[in-house]
Coordinates of C-alpha atoms and ligand atoms in Angstrom, one line a residue:
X5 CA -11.2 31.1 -4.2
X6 CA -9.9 28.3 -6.0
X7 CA -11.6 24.9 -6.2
X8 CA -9.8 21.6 -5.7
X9 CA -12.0 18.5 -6.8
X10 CA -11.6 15.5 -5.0
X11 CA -12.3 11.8 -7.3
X12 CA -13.3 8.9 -5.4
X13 CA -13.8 5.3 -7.5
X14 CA -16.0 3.4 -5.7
X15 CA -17.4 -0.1 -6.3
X16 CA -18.6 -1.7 -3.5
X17 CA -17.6 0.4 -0.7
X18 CA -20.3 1.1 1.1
X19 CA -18.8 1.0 4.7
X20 CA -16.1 3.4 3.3
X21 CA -18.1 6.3 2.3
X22 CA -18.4 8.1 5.0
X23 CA -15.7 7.0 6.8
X24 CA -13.6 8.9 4.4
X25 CA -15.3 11.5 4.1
X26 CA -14.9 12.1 7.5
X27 CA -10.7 11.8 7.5
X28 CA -11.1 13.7 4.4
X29 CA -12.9 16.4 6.3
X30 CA -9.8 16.2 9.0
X31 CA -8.6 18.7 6.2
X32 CA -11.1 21.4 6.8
X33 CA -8.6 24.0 8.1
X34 CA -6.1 23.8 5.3
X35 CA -8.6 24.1 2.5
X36 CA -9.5 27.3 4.4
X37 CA -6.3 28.5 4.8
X38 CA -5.5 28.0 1.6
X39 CA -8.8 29.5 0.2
X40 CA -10.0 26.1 -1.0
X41 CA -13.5 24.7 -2.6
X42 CA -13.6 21.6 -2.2
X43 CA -16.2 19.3 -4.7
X44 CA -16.0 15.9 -3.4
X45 CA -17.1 13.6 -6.5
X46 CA -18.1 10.0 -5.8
X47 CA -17.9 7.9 -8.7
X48 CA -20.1 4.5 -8.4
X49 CA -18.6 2.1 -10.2
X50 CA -22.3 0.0 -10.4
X51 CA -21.8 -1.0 -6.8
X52 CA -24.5 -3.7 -5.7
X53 CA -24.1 -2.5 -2.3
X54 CA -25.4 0.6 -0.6
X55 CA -22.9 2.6 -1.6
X56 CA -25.6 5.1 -4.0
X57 CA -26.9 5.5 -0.9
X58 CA -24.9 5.9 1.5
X59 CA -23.7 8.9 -1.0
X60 CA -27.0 10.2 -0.9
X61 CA -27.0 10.4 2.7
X62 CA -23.9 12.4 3.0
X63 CA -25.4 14.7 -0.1
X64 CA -28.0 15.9 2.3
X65 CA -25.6 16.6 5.4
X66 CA -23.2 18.6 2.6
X67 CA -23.6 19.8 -1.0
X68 CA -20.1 19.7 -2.2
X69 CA -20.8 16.5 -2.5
X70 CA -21.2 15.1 -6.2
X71 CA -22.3 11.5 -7.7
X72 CA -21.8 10.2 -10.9
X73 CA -23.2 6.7 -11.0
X74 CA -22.8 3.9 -13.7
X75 CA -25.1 1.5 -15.5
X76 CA -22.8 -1.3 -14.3
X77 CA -18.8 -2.2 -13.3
X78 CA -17.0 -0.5 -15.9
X79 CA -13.8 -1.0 -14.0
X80 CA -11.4 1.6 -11.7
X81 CA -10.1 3.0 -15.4
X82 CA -13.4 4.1 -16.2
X83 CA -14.1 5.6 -12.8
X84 CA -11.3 8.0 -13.3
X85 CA -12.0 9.4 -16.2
X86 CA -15.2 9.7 -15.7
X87 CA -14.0 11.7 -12.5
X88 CA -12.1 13.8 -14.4
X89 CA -14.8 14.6 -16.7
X90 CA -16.6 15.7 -14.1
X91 CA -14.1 17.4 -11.8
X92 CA -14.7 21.2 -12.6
X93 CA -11.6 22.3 -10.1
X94 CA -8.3 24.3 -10.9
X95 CA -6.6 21.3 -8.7
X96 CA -7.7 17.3 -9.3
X97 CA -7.3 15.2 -6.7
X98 CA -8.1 11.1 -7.3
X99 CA -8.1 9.1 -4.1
X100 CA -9.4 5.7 -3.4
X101 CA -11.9 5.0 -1.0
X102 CA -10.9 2.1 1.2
X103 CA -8.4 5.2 2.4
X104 CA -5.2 3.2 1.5
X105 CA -4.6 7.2 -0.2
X106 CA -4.3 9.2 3.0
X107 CA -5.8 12.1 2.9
X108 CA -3.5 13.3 5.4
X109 CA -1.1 13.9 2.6
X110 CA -2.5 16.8 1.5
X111 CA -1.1 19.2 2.5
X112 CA 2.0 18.2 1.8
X113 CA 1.3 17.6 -1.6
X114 CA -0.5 20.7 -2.6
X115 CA 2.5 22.7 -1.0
X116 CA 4.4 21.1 -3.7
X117 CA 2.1 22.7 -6.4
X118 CA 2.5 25.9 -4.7
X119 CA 5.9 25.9 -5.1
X120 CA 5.7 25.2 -9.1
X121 CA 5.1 21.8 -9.8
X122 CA 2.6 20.6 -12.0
X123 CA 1.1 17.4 -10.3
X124 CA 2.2 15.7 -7.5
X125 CA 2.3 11.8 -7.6
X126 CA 2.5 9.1 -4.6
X127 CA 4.3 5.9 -4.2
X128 CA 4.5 3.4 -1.5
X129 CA 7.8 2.2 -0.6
X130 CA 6.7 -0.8 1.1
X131 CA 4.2 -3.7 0.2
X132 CA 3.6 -4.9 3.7
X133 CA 0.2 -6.8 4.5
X134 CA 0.2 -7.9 0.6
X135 CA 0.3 -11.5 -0.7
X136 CA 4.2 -12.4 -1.2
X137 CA 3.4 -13.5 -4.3
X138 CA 1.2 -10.8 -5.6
X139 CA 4.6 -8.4 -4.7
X140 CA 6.8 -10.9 -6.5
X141 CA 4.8 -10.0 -9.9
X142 CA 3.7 -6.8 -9.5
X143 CA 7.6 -6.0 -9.4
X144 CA 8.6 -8.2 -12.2
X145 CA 5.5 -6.4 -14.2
X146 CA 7.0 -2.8 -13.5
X147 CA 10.9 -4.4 -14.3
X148 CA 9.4 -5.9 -17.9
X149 CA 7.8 -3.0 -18.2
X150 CA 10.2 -0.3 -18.1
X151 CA 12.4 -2.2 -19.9
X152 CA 10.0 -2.1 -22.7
X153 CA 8.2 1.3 -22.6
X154 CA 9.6 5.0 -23.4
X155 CA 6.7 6.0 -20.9
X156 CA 8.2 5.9 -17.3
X157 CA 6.4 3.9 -15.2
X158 CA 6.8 3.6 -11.4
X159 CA 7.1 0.6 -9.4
X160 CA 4.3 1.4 -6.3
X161 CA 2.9 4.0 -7.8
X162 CA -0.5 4.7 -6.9
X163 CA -3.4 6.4 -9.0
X164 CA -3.1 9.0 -5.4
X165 CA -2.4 12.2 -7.4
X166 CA -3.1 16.0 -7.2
X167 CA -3.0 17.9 -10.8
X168 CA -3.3 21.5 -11.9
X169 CA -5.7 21.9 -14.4
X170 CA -3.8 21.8 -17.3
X171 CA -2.6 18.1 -16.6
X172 CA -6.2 16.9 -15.9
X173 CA -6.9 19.0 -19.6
X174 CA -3.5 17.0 -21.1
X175 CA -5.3 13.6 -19.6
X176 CA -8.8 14.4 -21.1
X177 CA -7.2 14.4 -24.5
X178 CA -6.3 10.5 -24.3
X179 CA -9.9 9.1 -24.9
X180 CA -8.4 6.0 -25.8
X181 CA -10.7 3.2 -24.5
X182 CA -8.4 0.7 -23.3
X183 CA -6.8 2.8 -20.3
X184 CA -4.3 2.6 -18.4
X185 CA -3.8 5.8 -16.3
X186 CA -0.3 5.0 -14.8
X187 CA 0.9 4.7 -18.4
X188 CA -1.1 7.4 -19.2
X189 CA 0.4 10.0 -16.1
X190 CA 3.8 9.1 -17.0
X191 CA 2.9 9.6 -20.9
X192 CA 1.9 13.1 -20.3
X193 CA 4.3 13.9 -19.0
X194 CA 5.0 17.7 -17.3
X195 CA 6.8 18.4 -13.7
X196 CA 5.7 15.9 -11.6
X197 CA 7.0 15.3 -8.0
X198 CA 7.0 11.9 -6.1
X199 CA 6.3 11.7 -2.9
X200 CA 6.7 8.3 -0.8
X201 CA 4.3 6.9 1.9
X202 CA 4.3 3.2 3.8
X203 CA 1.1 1.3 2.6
X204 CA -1.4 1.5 4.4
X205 CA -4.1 -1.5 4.7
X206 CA -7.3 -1.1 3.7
X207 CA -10.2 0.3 6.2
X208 CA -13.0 -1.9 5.3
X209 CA -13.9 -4.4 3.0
X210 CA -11.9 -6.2 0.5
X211 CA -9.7 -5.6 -2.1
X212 CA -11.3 -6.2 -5.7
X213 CA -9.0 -7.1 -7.6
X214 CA -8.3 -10.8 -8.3
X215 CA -4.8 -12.1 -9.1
X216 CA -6.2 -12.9 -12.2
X217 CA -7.9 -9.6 -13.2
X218 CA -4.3 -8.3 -11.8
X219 CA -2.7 -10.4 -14.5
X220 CA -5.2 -9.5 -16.9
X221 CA -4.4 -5.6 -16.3
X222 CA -0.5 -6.0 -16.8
X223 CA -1.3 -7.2 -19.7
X224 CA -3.4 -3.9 -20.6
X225 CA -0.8 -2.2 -19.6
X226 CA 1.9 -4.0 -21.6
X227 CA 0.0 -3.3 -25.0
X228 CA -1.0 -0.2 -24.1
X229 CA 2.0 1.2 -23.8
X230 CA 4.5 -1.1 -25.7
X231 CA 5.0 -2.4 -29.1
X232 CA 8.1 -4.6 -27.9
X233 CA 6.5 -7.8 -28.2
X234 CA 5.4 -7.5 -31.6
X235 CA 9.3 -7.1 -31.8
X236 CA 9.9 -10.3 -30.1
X237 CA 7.4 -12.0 -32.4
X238 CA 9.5 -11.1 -35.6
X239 CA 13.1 -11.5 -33.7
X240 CA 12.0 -15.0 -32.9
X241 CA 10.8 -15.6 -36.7
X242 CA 13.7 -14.8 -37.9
X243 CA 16.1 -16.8 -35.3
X244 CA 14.0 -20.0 -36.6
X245 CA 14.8 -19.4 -40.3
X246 CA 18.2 -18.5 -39.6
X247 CA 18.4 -22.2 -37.8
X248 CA 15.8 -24.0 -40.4
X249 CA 18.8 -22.3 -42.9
X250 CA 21.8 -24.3 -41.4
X251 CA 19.9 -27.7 -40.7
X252 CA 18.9 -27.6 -44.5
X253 CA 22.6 -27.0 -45.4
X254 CA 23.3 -29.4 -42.7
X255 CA 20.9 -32.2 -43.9
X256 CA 21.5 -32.0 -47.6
X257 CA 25.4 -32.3 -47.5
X258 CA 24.7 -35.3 -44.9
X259 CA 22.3 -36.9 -47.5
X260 CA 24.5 -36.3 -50.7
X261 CA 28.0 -37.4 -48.9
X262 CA 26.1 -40.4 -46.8
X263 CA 22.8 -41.3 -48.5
X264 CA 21.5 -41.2 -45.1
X265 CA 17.9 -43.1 -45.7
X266 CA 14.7 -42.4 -43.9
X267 CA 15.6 -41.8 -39.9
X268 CA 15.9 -39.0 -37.0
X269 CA 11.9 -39.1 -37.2
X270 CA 11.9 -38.1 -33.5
X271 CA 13.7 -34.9 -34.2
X272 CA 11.4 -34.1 -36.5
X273 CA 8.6 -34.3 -34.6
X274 CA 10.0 -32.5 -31.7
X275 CA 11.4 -29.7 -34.3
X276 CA 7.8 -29.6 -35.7
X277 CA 5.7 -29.2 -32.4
X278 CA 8.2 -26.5 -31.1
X279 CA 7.7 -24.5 -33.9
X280 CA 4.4 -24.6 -33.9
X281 CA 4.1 -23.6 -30.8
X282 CA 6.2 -20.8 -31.7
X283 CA 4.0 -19.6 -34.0
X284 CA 1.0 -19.6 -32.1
X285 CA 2.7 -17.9 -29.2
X286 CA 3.5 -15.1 -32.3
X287 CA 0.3 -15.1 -33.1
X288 CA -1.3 -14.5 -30.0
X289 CA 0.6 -11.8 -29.5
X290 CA -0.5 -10.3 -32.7
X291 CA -3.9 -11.1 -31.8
X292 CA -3.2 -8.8 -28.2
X293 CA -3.0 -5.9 -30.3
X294 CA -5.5 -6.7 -32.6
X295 CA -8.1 -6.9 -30.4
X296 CA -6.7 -4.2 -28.7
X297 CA -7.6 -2.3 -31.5
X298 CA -10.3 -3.6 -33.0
X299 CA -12.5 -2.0 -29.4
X300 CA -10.3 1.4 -30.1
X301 CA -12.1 1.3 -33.3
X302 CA -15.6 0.7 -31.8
X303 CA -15.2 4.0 -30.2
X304 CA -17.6 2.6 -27.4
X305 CA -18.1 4.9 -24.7
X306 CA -15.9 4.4 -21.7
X307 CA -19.0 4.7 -19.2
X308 CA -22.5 4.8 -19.1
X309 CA -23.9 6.6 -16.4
X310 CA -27.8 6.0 -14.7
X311 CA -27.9 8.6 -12.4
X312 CA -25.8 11.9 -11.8
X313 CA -26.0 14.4 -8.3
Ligands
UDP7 N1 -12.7 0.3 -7.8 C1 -13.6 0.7 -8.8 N2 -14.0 -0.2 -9.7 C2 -13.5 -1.5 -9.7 C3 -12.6 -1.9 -8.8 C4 -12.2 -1.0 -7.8 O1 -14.0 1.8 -8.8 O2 -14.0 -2.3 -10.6 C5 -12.3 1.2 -6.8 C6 -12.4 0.7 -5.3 O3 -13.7 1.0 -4.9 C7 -11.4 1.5 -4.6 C8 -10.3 1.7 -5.6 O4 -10.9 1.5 -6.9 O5 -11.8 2.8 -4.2 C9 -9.1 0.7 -5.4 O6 -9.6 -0.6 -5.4 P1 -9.0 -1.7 -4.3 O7 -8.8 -1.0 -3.0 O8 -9.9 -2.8 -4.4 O9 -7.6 -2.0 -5.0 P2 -6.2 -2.2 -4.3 O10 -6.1 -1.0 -3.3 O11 -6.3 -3.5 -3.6 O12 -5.2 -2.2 -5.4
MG8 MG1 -7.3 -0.5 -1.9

């Protein structure tokens, strides 16, 4: 028998538990025709809800299923990896909770394995019942982004994927602490086919992420996987010599053929403020990466956990 371990994040989804267990479960017959274990891991993000117990609940009604439980919100990044640590199978599979992942898919995706590859990934085609705006960035993030990135990343992609072991093994090996798994599935690499799926809206509850923590993520994402705005920092450094170079030339021969006296003060100031802000936009990005790298250096842990089934 071979065991397939099933990751579910979950942060506040205490009406969604059992529910998915339960479409989950519609699977029953093709884990045991294909001579499936199944380990269902729950990973509690440090929900404030019932979710811990809800888990609990559906520990006592079946032990394949597993908790890890955090010390607080460490974020969906965390979550995973955590899962992953955990996840003890010869197939990972990481689905989220609210059942926007159907687990109806797999079947289809693990005959894909069968058949040689070594992960199989999903991507929605669509973006129906989303904010307009919220599609309108998300697609300009994954544009910039691939414009920008060696490490293919796909527009829709979901974190909805079944591994063998040895990608789940490849994963592992990042412990960086700023994560960003879709990066970090691309980065990877190894045979990986996509499969595409209409989205699907969530069952219960709300989504948790904010535009702003949205925004906040790209931006993760970005430094995590991209070095091309330091680029832009030093392209745009020297652009502004190159023109401080001409109006110098400029200036002098006006002042020595002319003896222009004092004037074009408002130029000056305008020339002065934009350059400044220049520079500080420079420096921020600088700073990105610096900070980036100043919490790599902490080597904090990427999760605490309070309580493991
Ligand atoms: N999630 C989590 N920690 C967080 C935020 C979300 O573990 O800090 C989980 C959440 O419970 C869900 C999954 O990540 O199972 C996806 O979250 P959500 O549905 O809110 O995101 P969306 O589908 O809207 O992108
Ligand atoms: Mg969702």
């Amino acid at each position: 028998m071979a065991l397939l371990s099933v990751i579910v994040p979950c942060y506040n989804e205490e009406e969604n538990v059992h529910y998915f267990y339960e479409e989950l479960m519609k699977n029953e017959q093709f884990f045991k025709e294909k001579q499936l274990d199944v380990e269902i891991i729950y990973i509690d993000d440090g929900s404030t809800d019932d979710t811990v117990a809800e888990v609990k609940k559906l520990r006592e009604k079946d032990k394949r299923i597993k908790m890890v439980s955090f010390s607080r919100n460490f974020g969906k990044e965390s979550a995973i990896y955590a899962g992953f640590k955990k996840a003890q199978g010869d197939y990972v599979v990481m689905m989220d909770a609210d059942l926007q992942d159907p687990p109806s898919l797999l079947p289809e995706m693990f005959s894909y394995l069968e058949q040689g590859y070594d992960s199989v990934a999903t991507r929605r085609v669509t973006r129906k019942g989303e904010p307009a705006i919220r599609s309108f960035f998300a697609r300009a993030f994954y544009k910039i982004m691939n414009k920008i990135s060696k490490t293919d990343i796909v527009d829709g992609a979901r974190d909805y994927r079944l591994m063998k072991r040895k990608v789940v093994d490849a994963i592992l090996s990042m412990g960086e602490y700023n994560r960003f798994s879709k990066g970090i599935f691309g980065w990877v690499g190894y045979e990986t086919k996509w499969i595409e799926y209409e989205n699907v809206e969530r069952a219960h509850g709300e989504t948790k992420w904010s535009f702003w923590k949205l925004f906040l993520y790209s931006i993760e994402g970005i430094t995590a996987f991209s070095t091309a705005p330091l680029a832009v920092a030093s392209i745009m450094g020297v652009l502004f010599c190159i023109l401080a170079f001409i109006l110098i030339v400029f200036i002098l021969i006006r002042s020595l053929v002319w003896t222009d006296p004092v004037g074009g003060w408002p130029s000056l100031v305008c020339i002065i403020s934009m350059v400044s802000g220049v520079q500080l936009f420079c420096l921020g990005i600088v700073g990105q990466y610096l900070s980036k790298t100043y919490l790599e250096v902490k080597k904090r842990p990427i999760y605490l956990v309070k309580e493991e089934i």
